[in-house]
Amino acid sequence: MSDNLLNVSELKNYIDGIWQNNVTDFATVINPATGKEVVKVPLSAKADVDKAVEVAKKAQKEWALEPAPMRAEILYEVGRIMKDRKEHLSQLLTLENGKVLEEARGEVQEGIDMAFYMAGEGRRLFGQTTNAELKDKFAMSVRSPIGVVGLITPWNFPIAIATWKSFPAIVAGNAVVWKPATETPIMAYELAKIFEEAGLPKGIVNVVFGSGSQVGDAMVQHPDIRVISFTGSNDTGRHIAGECGRQLKKVSLEMGGKNAVIVMDDADLDLAADGILWSAFGTSGQRCTACSRVIVHKDVKEELESLILDKMKELKIGNGLEDGIKVGPIINQAGIDKIKKYIQIGQDEGAKLIAGGNQLTGEAYGDGLFFEPTVFTDATIDMRIAQEEIFGPVVSLIPVSSFEEAIKVNNSVEYGLSSSIFTRDVNQVYRAQRDLDTGIVYVNAGTTGAEIHLPFGGTKGTGNGHRDSGVQALDVYTEWKAVYVDYSGKLQRAQIDVE
Ligand code: NAP
């Protein structure tokens, strides 16, 4: 495996079907597993966004008139090309993001699944027909595209999240201006190439690389971008929501999480420990759905703890492109610093550190950014490590005495993305799925593992009520239009001319 998986040293914006070379300012993308430069990414300006919006606006008018099944044909082709290139895309994804290759393959597969699923929507895009209240009158509601949509995506799932957003937007007849995270631009570059090869008309997807404060802000402020779909941190999301609110611009936000696995006293503890390890330390804990709290019944706490500690010995940490690695690097130094800060906070708060807690340095790790999988125990509901998103391989065990207390602790955080319960009691299963205040609930599985045909998103501080993926994503990228056809040949007044 080598670092020369990419055949270019500098990326270019993709606007109006043309690879632009006007930008002269660049940032360097670093492989977090090696510290080596991977590629340079343009730092574009507002003028590049303006240009992308202008061409998108023009192209969208034609695109919206294409029958949806024909728009969908392009997505089938996109899915086919992605499938052919799955291994190459996965390796590039590991190169720029660091997640282990097996997980990168899973992420690319999500994108492939999303392509075929959303292509199928081209032959559905269902509206509703219903009865009118007057004779000889017909009523229906249909989905209409909105126009130009702006997508702002994070570094931790650089291809999956982009497909959750762009594919429904495209099939519904919109044009897209997309700003990927500066840390991980390669997936955007590759996906733009795939759109081009699949025959997507010019201007329907435009990729503008650059920082959030320049390119992202210019998109949020642009009057002709009528929807912003954002995934990222709460601070950024709140800021964007405020700006969009002032402009009455539709905004879909998917943000942070503080997800918990609940382990009841009747659970299969071995299975629970496997689920905890996978969801707490997979992607080095840098998933919005990562498990960072384990709410455990006090009667099984000790046994669960020792199972977790035992299984952690198997976690090999290193470059995700190498065989047998289970935990890859942290995306950047700021990520490492944040994790270290929370390790200190946890200790100061009185939680007991029983595993990990250190950055891994030395010859074996070179210039890579690695952090030990870390476990705190005897944490309490009010501690910051039990409330705030750490975004690293750190999990805190919180002992509880009952099912009711477990639900209360789960729901005690500002976030509401994903939760899980391990139990063999069917009554607890159904009560939990009702009472857990999160957008996603797992039973006898960890907190990660969403499938693309179901809605993805969270309650409370995680989002603002919209969903990525699933058929529900179409609600972000379409307006509902109510259509009445009166075939009585006379004026009929609703609510008045009723018999
Ligand atoms: P982030 O710092 O908020 O960045 C996300 C995106 O927003 C990046 O493309 C960033 O650009 C851009 N951005 C930053 N400031 C902006 C501004 N003022 N205006 C417009 N755009 C701006 O988040 P992150 O650190 O990349 O991602 C990690 C966070 O995402 C975590 O909190 C995680 O939980 C969350 N996440 C949520 C989900 C979900 O579905 N709920 C999924 C994945 C991740 P640059 O970075 O290029 O400057």
Coordinates of C-alpha atoms and ligand atoms in Angstrom, one line a residue, residues 152-156 161 179-182 210-212 216-217 230-233 236 239-240 254-257 288 389 391 417 456 462, ligand 1:
I152 CA -21.6 21.5 3.8
T153 CA -20.1 18.3 5.0
P154 CA -17.6 17.1 7.7
W155 CA -14.4 15.2 7.5
N156 CA -15.4 12.1 9.5
I161 CA -22.7 11.9 4.2
K179 CA -18.3 22.4 0.1
P180 CA -16.5 19.4 1.6
A181 CA -14.4 19.6 4.8
T182 CA -10.9 21.0 4.0
G210 CA -12.2 26.0 0.9
S211 CA -12.7 26.9 4.5
G212 CA -16.0 27.1 6.3
G216 CA -19.2 27.9 3.7
D217 CA -20.2 31.4 4.8
F230 CA -25.1 20.9 7.0
T231 CA -23.5 18.1 9.0
G232 CA -20.9 19.0 11.6
S233 CA -20.4 20.5 15.0
T236 CA -21.0 25.7 13.5
H239 CA -24.2 29.7 13.7
I240 CA -25.5 28.6 10.3
E254 CA -27.1 17.1 11.7
M255 CA -24.7 17.7 14.6
G256 CA -23.1 16.1 17.6
G257 CA -24.0 13.2 19.8
C288 CA -21.4 11.3 15.6
E389 CA -19.0 15.3 23.0
F391 CA -15.0 12.9 19.6
L417 CA -28.7 11.0 18.2
F456 CA -30.7 9.3 10.0
T462 CA -28.4 17.0 17.6
Ligands
NAP1 P1 -17.3 21.5 11.8 O1 -16.0 22.1 12.3 O2 -18.6 22.1 12.3 O3 -17.2 21.5 10.2 C1 -18.2 20.9 9.4 C2 -18.2 21.6 8.1 O4 -18.6 22.9 8.3 C3 -16.8 21.7 7.4 O5 -17.0 21.5 6.1 C4 -16.4 23.1 7.8 O6 -15.4 23.6 6.9 C5 -17.7 23.8 7.7 N1 -17.7 25.1 8.4 C6 -17.0 25.5 9.5 N2 -17.3 26.7 9.9 C7 -18.3 27.2 9.0 C8 -19.0 28.4 8.9 N3 -18.8 29.4 9.7 N4 -19.9 28.5 7.9 C9 -20.1 27.5 7.1 N5 -19.5 26.3 7.1 C10 -18.6 26.1 8.1 O7 -17.4 20.0 12.3 P2 -16.3 18.8 12.1 O8 -15.3 19.0 13.2 O9 -15.8 18.8 10.7 O10 -17.1 17.5 12.3 C11 -17.3 16.9 13.5 C12 -18.7 17.1 14.1 O11 -19.7 16.7 13.1 C13 -19.0 16.4 15.3 O12 -19.6 17.2 16.3 C14 -19.9 15.3 14.9 O13 -20.7 14.7 15.9 C15 -20.6 15.9 13.8 N6 -21.2 14.9 12.9 C16 -22.6 14.7 12.9 C17 -23.2 13.8 12.1 C18 -24.7 13.6 12.1 O14 -25.2 13.1 11.1 N7 -25.4 14.0 13.2 C19 -22.4 13.0 11.2 C20 -21.0 13.3 11.2 C21 -20.4 14.2 12.0 P3 -13.8 23.5 7.1 O15 -13.6 22.4 8.2 O16 -13.3 23.1 5.8 O17 -13.4 24.8 7.6

